[in-house]
PDB file of C-alpha atoms in Angstrom:
ATOM      1  CA  MET S1223      -0.378   0.199   0.309  1.00 55.00           C
ATOM      2  CA  THR S1224       1.584   3.679  -1.316  1.00 69.00           C
ATOM      3  CA  GLU S1225       1.643   6.678   0.798  1.00 90.00           C
ATOM      4  CA  LYS S1226      -0.519  10.286   0.886  1.00 94.00           C
ATOM      5  CA  ILE S1227       1.074  13.182   0.349  1.00 97.00           C
ATOM      6  CA  ASP S1228      -0.995  16.576   1.687  1.00 95.00           C
ATOM      7  CA  LYS S1229      -2.213  18.412  -1.542  1.00 96.00           C
ATOM      8  CA  TYR S1230      -0.896  21.590  -0.917  1.00 96.00           C
ATOM      9  CA  LYS S1231       2.424  19.596  -0.764  1.00 98.00           C
ATOM     10  CA  VAL S1232       2.758  18.273  -3.796  1.00 98.00           C
ATOM     11  CA  GLN S1233       0.843  20.935  -5.695  1.00 97.00           C
ATOM     12  CA  ALA S1234       3.627  23.934  -4.128  1.00 98.00           C
ATOM     13  CA  ALA S1235       6.606  20.689  -4.958  1.00 98.00           C
ATOM     14  CA  LEU S1236       4.974  20.964  -8.731  1.00 98.00           C
ATOM     15  CA  VAL S1237       4.629  24.863  -8.937  1.00 98.00           C
ATOM     16  CA  ARG S1238       8.472  25.113  -7.209  1.00 98.00           C
ATOM     17  CA  SER S1239       9.951  22.837  -9.792  1.00 98.00           C
ATOM     18  CA  PHE S1240       8.598  24.097 -12.891  1.00 98.00           C
ATOM     19  CA  PHE S1241      10.244  27.163 -12.416  1.00 97.00           C
ATOM     20  CA  ASP S1242      13.351  25.472 -11.290  1.00 96.00           C
ATOM     21  CA  ALA S1243      13.425  23.269 -13.852  1.00 95.00           C
ATOM     22  CA  PHE S1244      12.477  25.379 -17.020  1.00 95.00           C
ATOM     23  CA  SER S1245      14.884  28.792 -15.970  1.00 93.00           C
ATOM     24  CA  HIS S1246      17.639  25.861 -15.680  1.00 90.00           C
ATOM     25  CA  GLY S1247      17.161  24.488 -19.030  1.00 90.00           C
ATOM     26  CA  VAL S1248      17.303  28.435 -20.021  1.00 88.00           C
ATOM     27  CA  ILE S1249      20.598  28.905 -18.889  1.00 86.00           C
ATOM     28  CA  GLU S1250      21.619  26.191 -19.770  1.00 82.00           C
ATOM     29  CA  SER S1251      21.231  26.976 -22.925  1.00 77.00           C
ATOM     30  CA  GLN S1252      22.210  30.725 -22.524  1.00 76.00           C
ATOM     31  CA  VAL S1253      25.090  30.762 -20.910  1.00 71.00           C
ATOM     32  CA  GLU S1254      28.036  29.011 -21.655  1.00 66.00           C
ATOM     33  CA  ASP S1255      30.634  30.138 -18.602  1.00 64.00           C
ATOM     34  CA  ARG S1256      29.372  28.052 -15.700  1.00 64.00           C
ATOM     35  CA  ASN S1257      30.558  30.081 -12.971  1.00 64.00           C
ATOM     36  CA  GLU S1258      27.773  32.764 -14.682  1.00 66.00           C
ATOM     37  CA  LYS S1259      24.570  30.464 -14.613  1.00 67.00           C
ATOM     38  CA  THR S1260      23.172  31.301 -11.381  1.00 72.00           C
ATOM     39  CA  THR S1261      24.483  34.077 -10.264  1.00 81.00           C
ATOM     40  CA  PRO S1262      21.591  37.249  -9.826  1.00 83.00           C
ATOM     41  CA  GLN S1263      22.539  39.387 -13.054  1.00 86.00           C
ATOM     42  CA  SER S1264      22.040  36.012 -15.405  1.00 83.00           C
ATOM     43  CA  VAL S1265      19.546  34.111 -13.762  1.00 86.00           C
ATOM     44  CA  LYS S1266      17.266  37.816 -13.558  1.00 89.00           C
ATOM     45  CA  LYS S1267      18.335  38.944 -17.147  1.00 88.00           C
ATOM     46  CA  LEU S1268      17.229  35.736 -18.444  1.00 87.00           C
ATOM     47  CA  MET S1269      13.576  35.466 -17.036  1.00 87.00           C
ATOM     48  CA  LEU S1270      13.559  39.265 -18.116  1.00 89.00           C
ATOM     49  CA  GLU S1271      13.725  37.999 -21.573  1.00 87.00           C
ATOM     50  CA  HIS S1272      11.954  35.296 -22.199  1.00 85.00           C
ATOM     51  CA  TYR S1273       9.474  36.459 -19.398  1.00 86.00           C
ATOM     52  CA  GLU S1274       6.359  36.521 -22.034  1.00 90.00           C
ATOM     53  CA  HIS S1275       7.255  32.075 -22.249  1.00 90.00           C
ATOM     54  CA  ILE S1276       7.387  31.123 -18.582  1.00 93.00           C
ATOM     55  CA  ALA S1277       2.766  31.308 -18.873  1.00 92.00           C
ATOM     56  CA  PRO S1278       2.894  29.579 -21.770  1.00 92.00           C
ATOM     57  CA  ALA S1279       4.748  27.391 -20.980  1.00 94.00           C
ATOM     58  CA  PHE S1280       3.053  27.029 -17.034  1.00 96.00           C
ATOM     59  CA  PHE S1281       0.465  25.643 -18.523  1.00 93.00           C
ATOM     60  CA  ASP S1282       1.632  23.240 -21.106  1.00 93.00           C
ATOM     61  CA  THR S1283       3.891  22.014 -18.795  1.00 96.00           C
ATOM     62  CA  MET S1284       1.909  22.327 -15.526  1.00 96.00           C
ATOM     63  CA  PHE S1285      -2.103  21.506 -16.719  1.00 93.00           C
ATOM     64  CA  PHE S1286      -2.079  17.573 -17.043  1.00 93.00           C
ATOM     65  CA  PRO S1287      -0.301  17.602 -13.772  1.00 95.00           C
ATOM     66  CA  LEU S1288      -3.023  19.158 -11.514  1.00 95.00           C
ATOM     67  CA  ALA S1289      -5.676  17.958 -13.347  1.00 93.00           C
ATOM     68  CA  ALA S1290      -4.207  14.661 -12.621  1.00 93.00           C
ATOM     69  CA  MET S1291      -3.968  15.821  -8.910  1.00 93.00           C
ATOM     70  CA  ASN S1292      -8.124  16.091  -8.462  1.00 90.00           C
ATOM     71  CA  TYR S1293      -9.605  14.106 -11.644  1.00 89.00           C
ATOM     72  CA  LYS S1294      -9.272  10.080 -12.928  1.00 88.00           C
ATOM     73  CA  TYR S1295      -6.653  10.346 -16.103  1.00 83.00           C
ATOM     74  CA  GLU S1296      -9.957   8.980 -18.370  1.00 84.00           C
ATOM     75  CA  ASP S1297     -11.669  12.177 -17.346  1.00 87.00           C
ATOM     76  CA  ILE S1298      -8.627  14.902 -18.099  1.00 87.00           C
ATOM     77  CA  ALA S1299      -9.261  15.081 -22.016  1.00 86.00           C
ATOM     78  CA  ALA S1300     -12.994  15.560 -21.845  1.00 87.00           C
ATOM     79  CA  LEU S1301     -12.332  18.314 -19.006  1.00 84.00           C
ATOM     80  CA  ALA S1302      -9.757  20.353 -21.366  1.00 82.00           C
ATOM     81  CA  ARG S1303     -12.236  19.368 -24.504  1.00 85.00           C
ATOM     82  CA  GLU S1304     -14.661  20.509 -22.344  1.00 86.00           C
ATOM     83  CA  ALA S1305     -13.235  23.840 -21.182  1.00 80.00           C
ATOM     84  CA  GLN S1306     -11.901  24.842 -25.106  1.00 80.00           C
ATOM     85  CA  GLN S1307     -15.717  24.929 -26.156  1.00 86.00           C
ATOM     86  CA  ARG S1308     -16.373  27.057 -23.772  1.00 87.00           C
ATOM     87  CA  GLY S1309     -13.770  29.341 -25.058  1.00 85.00           C
ATOM     88  CA  ASP S1310     -11.424  29.449 -21.377  1.00 83.00           C
ATOM     89  CA  ASP S1311      -8.013  31.026 -21.612  1.00 85.00           C
ATOM     90  CA  MET S1312      -5.183  29.554 -19.998  1.00 85.00           C
ATOM     91  CA  MET S1313      -5.374  30.411 -17.014  1.00 86.00           C
ATOM     92  CA  ALA S1314      -9.169  29.893 -16.895  1.00 87.00           C
ATOM     93  CA  LEU S1315      -7.861  26.166 -17.295  1.00 88.00           C
ATOM     94  CA  VAL S1316      -5.961  26.116 -14.860  1.00 90.00           C
ATOM     95  CA  ARG S1317      -8.259  27.086 -12.713  1.00 90.00           C
ATOM     96  CA  THR S1318     -10.703  24.384 -13.782  1.00 89.00           C
ATOM     97  CA  ALA S1319      -7.703  22.246 -13.478  1.00 92.00           C
ATOM     98  CA  CYS S1320      -7.140  22.581  -9.941  1.00 92.00           C
ATOM     99  CA  GLY S1321     -10.291  21.570  -8.593  1.00 89.00           C
ATOM    100  CA  ASP S1322     -11.735  24.235  -6.242  1.00 91.00           C
ATOM    101  CA  GLU S1323     -11.180  27.611  -5.704  1.00 93.00           C
ATOM    102  CA  ALA S1324      -8.842  27.002  -2.662  1.00 94.00           C
ATOM    103  CA  TYR S1325      -6.084  25.011  -4.639  1.00 95.00           C
ATOM    104  CA  TYR S1326      -6.821  27.696  -7.590  1.00 95.00           C
ATOM    105  CA  ASN S1327      -5.328  30.792  -5.136  1.00 96.00           C
ATOM    106  CA  ALA S1328      -2.424  28.401  -3.541  1.00 96.00           C
ATOM    107  CA  MET S1329      -1.037  27.568  -6.883  1.00 96.00           C
ATOM    108  CA  VAL S1330      -1.311  31.096  -7.712  1.00 96.00           C
ATOM    109  CA  GLU S1331       0.190  32.282  -4.667  1.00 97.00           C
ATOM    110  CA  GLU S1332       3.376  29.828  -4.849  1.00 97.00           C
ATOM    111  CA  TYR S1333       3.631  30.812  -8.944  1.00 97.00           C
ATOM    112  CA  LYS S1334       3.791  34.425  -7.573  1.00 96.00           C
ATOM    113  CA  ARG S1335       6.594  33.570  -4.679  1.00 96.00           C
ATOM    114  CA  ASN S1336       8.849  31.432  -7.126  1.00 96.00           C
ATOM    115  CA  PHE S1337       8.363  33.522 -10.203  1.00 95.00           C
ATOM    116  CA  SER S1338       9.518  37.000  -8.556  1.00 95.00           C
ATOM    117  CA  MET S1339      12.587  35.237  -6.876  1.00 94.00           C
ATOM    118  CA  LEU S1340      13.379  33.927 -10.431  1.00 93.00           C
ATOM    119  CA  LEU S1341      12.584  38.074 -11.408  1.00 92.00           C
ATOM    120  CA  ALA S1342      14.752  39.609  -8.753  1.00 93.00           C
ATOM    121  CA  GLY S1343      17.682  36.839  -9.632  1.00 92.00           C
ATOM    122  CA  LYS S1344      17.535  34.194  -6.611  1.00 91.00           C
ATOM    123  CA  TYR S1345      16.231  30.984  -6.203  1.00 91.00           C
ATOM    124  CA  LEU S1346      14.300  29.615  -3.690  1.00 92.00           C
ATOM    125  CA  SER S1347      16.113  27.236  -1.516  1.00 93.00           C
ATOM    126  CA  ASN S1348      14.595  23.688  -0.785  1.00 95.00           C
ATOM    127  CA  ALA S1349      14.192  24.673   2.835  1.00 96.00           C
ATOM    128  CA  ASP S1350      12.572  28.461   2.175  1.00 96.00           C
ATOM    129  CA  HIS S1351      10.536  26.283  -0.498  1.00 97.00           C
ATOM    130  CA  LEU S1352       9.528  23.852   2.899  1.00 97.00           C
ATOM    131  CA  GLU S1353       8.918  26.701   5.253  1.00 96.00           C
ATOM    132  CA  GLY S1354       7.063  28.868   3.892  1.00 96.00           C
ATOM    133  CA  TYR S1355       4.778  27.544   0.597  1.00 96.00           C
ATOM    134  CA  VAL S1356       0.743  27.417   1.112  1.00 95.00           C
ATOM    135  CA  ARG S1357      -0.777  24.892   3.662  1.00 93.00           C
ATOM    136  CA  LYS S1358      -4.064  23.912   4.240  1.00 90.00           C
ATOM    137  CA  ALA S1359      -6.935  26.441   6.065  1.00 87.00           C
ATOM    138  CA  LYS S1360      -7.827  25.138   9.202  1.00 85.00           C
ATOM    139  CA  GLU S1361     -11.137  24.358   7.968  1.00 84.00           C
ATOM    140  CA  GLU S1362     -10.484  23.163   5.266  1.00 84.00           C
ATOM    141  CA  THR S1363     -10.962  18.780   5.101  1.00 83.00           C
ATOM    142  CA  GLU S1364      -7.916  17.027   4.756  1.00 84.00           C
ATOM    143  CA  ALA S1365      -7.048  15.911   1.091  1.00 92.00           C
ATOM    144  CA  SER S1366      -3.995  14.425  -0.257  1.00 94.00           C
ATOM    145  CA  VAL S1367      -2.346  12.693  -3.285  1.00 95.00           C
ATOM    146  CA  ASP S1368      -1.179   8.769  -3.741  1.00 95.00           C
ATOM    147  CA  SER S1369       2.494   8.820  -3.785  1.00 96.00           C
ATOM    148  CA  ASP S1370       3.384   6.869  -6.537  1.00 97.00           C
ATOM    149  CA  ARG S1371       1.040   9.412  -8.265  1.00 96.00           C
ATOM    150  CA  ALA S1372       2.806  12.494  -6.683  1.00 97.00           C
ATOM    151  CA  ILE S1373       6.307  10.907  -7.729  1.00 98.00           C
ATOM    152  CA  GLU S1374       5.388  10.473 -11.352  1.00 97.00           C
ATOM    153  CA  LEU S1375       3.264  13.797 -11.469  1.00 97.00           C
ATOM    154  CA  THR S1376       7.145  16.043 -10.153  1.00 98.00           C
ATOM    155  CA  VAL S1377       9.414  13.897 -12.777  1.00 97.00           C
ATOM    156  CA  ARG S1378       6.756  14.576 -15.308  1.00 96.00           C
ATOM    157  CA  VAL S1379       7.234  18.668 -14.512  1.00 97.00           C
ATOM    158  CA  VAL S1380      11.131  18.467 -13.738  1.00 97.00           C
ATOM    159  CA  MET S1381      11.535  16.917 -17.065  1.00 94.00           C
ATOM    160  CA  PHE S1382       9.450  18.619 -18.760  1.00 94.00           C
ATOM    161  CA  ALA S1383      10.392  22.159 -17.952  1.00 95.00           C
ATOM    162  CA  TYR S1384      13.264  21.322 -18.215  1.00 93.00           C
ATOM    163  CA  VAL S1385      13.407  20.828 -21.584  1.00 91.00           C
ATOM    164  CA  ARG S1386      10.927  23.713 -22.478  1.00 92.00           C
ATOM    165  CA  GLY S1387      13.888  25.161 -20.809  1.00 91.00           C
ATOM    166  CA  LEU S1388      16.398  23.922 -23.267  1.00 88.00           C
ATOM    167  CA  ARG S1389      13.749  24.685 -26.372  1.00 86.00           C
ATOM    168  CA  GLN S1390      13.359  28.838 -26.012  1.00 80.00           C
ATOM    169  CA  THR S1391      16.718  29.178 -27.799  1.00 67.00           C
ATOM    170  CA  GLY S1392      15.302  25.810 -30.564  1.00 51.00           C
ATOM    171  CA  GLU S1393      18.275  23.285 -29.541  1.00 47.00           C
ATOM    172  CA  GLY S1394      15.880  21.398 -28.280  1.00 45.00           C
ATOM    173  CA  ALA S1395      16.176  18.475 -25.745  1.00 43.00           C
ATOM    174  CA  ARG S1396      19.973  18.024 -25.266  1.00 46.00           C
ATOM    175  CA  PHE S1397      19.698  14.993 -23.248  1.00 46.00           C
ATOM    176  CA  ASP S1398      22.755  11.823 -23.358  1.00 45.00           C
ATOM    177  CA  ARG S1399      21.234   8.334 -24.082  1.00 40.00           C
ATOM    178  CA  SER S1400      23.849   7.547 -21.990  1.00 40.00           C
ATOM    179  CA  ALA S1401      22.771   9.459 -19.197  1.00 43.00           C
ATOM    180  CA  HIS S1402      21.211   7.130 -16.104  1.00 43.00           C
ATOM    181  CA  LEU S1403      21.777   7.459 -12.412  1.00 43.00           C
ATOM    182  CA  GLY S1404      25.390   6.220 -11.700  1.00 37.00           C
ATOM    183  CA  GLN S1405      26.540   7.087 -15.200  1.00 38.00           C
ATOM    184  CA  VAL S1406      25.648  10.989 -15.097  1.00 35.00           C
ATOM    185  CA  HIS S1407      26.870  13.318 -19.077  1.00 35.00           C
ATOM    186  CA  PRO S1408      28.871  16.199 -17.119  1.00 32.00           C
ATOM    187  CA  LEU S1409      26.592  18.850 -19.012  1.00 37.00           C
ATOM    188  CA  ARG S1410      23.789  18.042 -19.254  1.00 50.00           C
ATOM    189  CA  GLY S1411      22.812  14.631 -17.110  1.00 76.00           C
ATOM    190  CA  ALA S1412      24.322  16.334 -14.364  1.00 81.00           C
ATOM    191  CA  THR S1413      21.928  19.899 -14.140  1.00 86.00           C
ATOM    192  CA  LEU S1414      18.554  17.189 -14.577  1.00 91.00           C
ATOM    193  CA  PHE S1415      19.373  14.655 -11.592  1.00 90.00           C
ATOM    194  CA  ARG S1416      20.149  17.341  -9.633  1.00 91.00           C
ATOM    195  CA  LEU S1417      16.820  19.332 -10.646  1.00 95.00           C
ATOM    196  CA  MET S1418      15.194  16.063  -9.529  1.00 95.00           C
ATOM    197  CA  LEU S1419      17.174  15.491  -5.924  1.00 95.00           C
ATOM    198  CA  ASP S1420      15.632  18.819  -5.529  1.00 96.00           C
ATOM    199  CA  ALA S1421      12.530  18.109  -6.697  1.00 98.00           C
ATOM    200  CA  MET S1422      12.389  15.175  -4.953  1.00 97.00           C
ATOM    201  CA  ASN S1423      13.908  16.826  -1.916  1.00 97.00           C
ATOM    202  CA  ILE S1424      10.741  18.840  -1.001  1.00 98.00           C
ATOM    203  CA  LEU S1425       7.940  16.189  -2.072  1.00 98.00           C
ATOM    204  CA  LEU S1426       8.852  13.245   0.127  1.00 97.00           C
ATOM    205  CA  LEU S1427      10.660  15.202   3.097  1.00 96.00           C
ATOM    206  CA  ASP S1428       9.941  18.006   5.389  1.00 96.00           C
ATOM    207  CA  GLU S1429      13.728  19.227   5.957  1.00 95.00           C
ATOM    208  CA  ALA S1430      16.449  20.820   3.434  1.00 95.00           C
ATOM    209  CA  VAL S1431      18.700  17.761   2.799  1.00 90.00           C
ATOM    210  CA  ASP S1432      22.049  19.058   2.057  1.00 81.00           C
ATOM    211  CA  PHE S1433      24.151  18.103  -0.959  1.00 69.00           C
ATOM    212  CA  ALA S1434      27.240  19.735  -1.007  1.00 65.00           C
ATOM    213  CA  ASP S1435      29.175  16.982  -1.217  1.00 56.00           C
ATOM    214  CA  ALA S1436      26.862  16.108  -3.423  1.00 51.00           C
ATOM    215  CA  GLU S1437      29.268  14.832  -6.808  1.00 53.00           C
ATOM    216  CA  ALA S1438      31.813  13.032  -4.281  1.00 52.00           C
ATOM    217  CA  VAL S1439      29.027  10.900  -3.158  1.00 63.00           C
ATOM    218  CA  ASP S1440      27.533   7.966  -5.428  1.00 78.00           C
ATOM    219  CA  LEU S1441      24.233   9.667  -7.157  1.00 81.00           C
ATOM    220  CA  ALA S1442      22.208   6.303  -6.411  1.00 82.00           C
ATOM    221  CA  SER S1443      22.816   7.169  -2.547  1.00 84.00           C
ATOM    222  CA  LEU S1444      21.735  10.255  -2.841  1.00 88.00           C
ATOM    223  CA  PHE S1445      18.749   9.384  -4.316  1.00 91.00           C
ATOM    224  CA  LEU S1446      17.646   6.930  -1.939  1.00 89.00           C
ATOM    225  CA  LYS S1447      18.081   9.267   0.659  1.00 90.00           C
ATOM    226  CA  VAL S1448      15.571  12.018  -0.651  1.00 95.00           C
ATOM    227  CA  CYS S1449      13.297   9.289  -1.609  1.00 95.00           C
ATOM    228  CA  GLN S1450      13.583   7.037   1.745  1.00 93.00           C
ATOM    229  CA  THR S1451      12.487   3.839   0.241  1.00 95.00           C
ATOM    230  CA  GLN S1452      13.360   1.849  -2.551  1.00 95.00           C
ATOM    231  CA  HIS S1453       9.854   1.654  -4.030  1.00 96.00           C
ATOM    232  CA  ASN S1454       9.510   5.846  -4.146  1.00 96.00           C
ATOM    233  CA  PHE S1455      13.016   5.475  -5.923  1.00 95.00           C
ATOM    234  CA  THR S1456      12.234   2.726  -8.389  1.00 95.00           C
ATOM    235  CA  VAL S1457       8.595   5.014  -9.170  1.00 96.00           C
ATOM    236  CA  MET S1458      10.994   7.411  -9.908  1.00 95.00           C
ATOM    237  CA  THR S1459      13.760   5.733 -12.102  1.00 94.00           C
ATOM    238  CA  ASN S1460      10.576   4.029 -13.654  1.00 94.00           C
ATOM    239  CA  GLU S1461       9.244   7.307 -14.255  1.00 95.00           C
ATOM    240  CA  MET S1462      12.227   9.431 -15.230  1.00 93.00           C
ATOM    241  CA  ASP S1463      12.296   6.268 -18.520  1.00 91.00           C
ATOM    242  CA  ARG S1464       8.899   6.564 -19.377  1.00 92.00           C
ATOM    243  CA  THR S1465       8.783  10.140 -19.749  1.00 92.00           C
ATOM    244  CA  TYR S1466      12.762  10.409 -21.359  1.00 88.00           C
ATOM    245  CA  SER S1467      11.193   8.018 -24.320  1.00 86.00           C
ATOM    246  CA  GLU S1468       7.671  10.575 -24.643  1.00 87.00           C
ATOM    247  CA  LEU S1469       9.910  13.422 -25.038  1.00 85.00           C
ATOM    248  CA  MET S1470      12.176  12.369 -27.662  1.00 81.00           C
ATOM    249  CA  LYS S1471       9.097  11.405 -29.522  1.00 76.00           C
ATOM    250  CA  GLU S1472       8.335  14.863 -29.884  1.00 67.00           C
TER     251      GLU S1472
END
């Protein structure tokens, strides 16, 4: 039997993971100097340059994961068709995907929090994210997401957002087909796996894990640390493989 994760925690992790992965994709595709990639000046400059691209990329990446927390998979396509027939714009579609007003408002707050940090040239740390994400109001009924589904959706967001960031310059997804855990491509795989470590940290744990020695420790061991169980690790790696195959068909 899989565990459950609070829906607000999952939603906040999805939003944070989108901004983290998309922005790193943009930076990876446009900044060659490793030392300049995450300086406040570089982050702010590139986010301002791609300001108008973020909302469409967010919608394309996030509609399905947000909807999958609130609806059955088989109902999502019909949900999107009905909304489009009504002439709903992107934000109205996202509102529908969030299921109710409380979750939509929480998503908007997380969107603003992450976006405003990037526009200031900063990244929201795992610790700050976990301390400050929007939580359930006292009067609300407890709601949760199956942990397997939450992991799968988070993996999907990280990988799709990262590729969409890379593609802002028309370069496409620059994954190395040999990149697997423990066999990391030095330019692209390392970034993707670091993004995934952060995503699993904020999704599955309540405190930030120190990755200062990430390059010196076996990567699989680091993932097991944030995934907590072999089962969660397997769910994550299986979804990475599945999403990778899907991305290569685009």
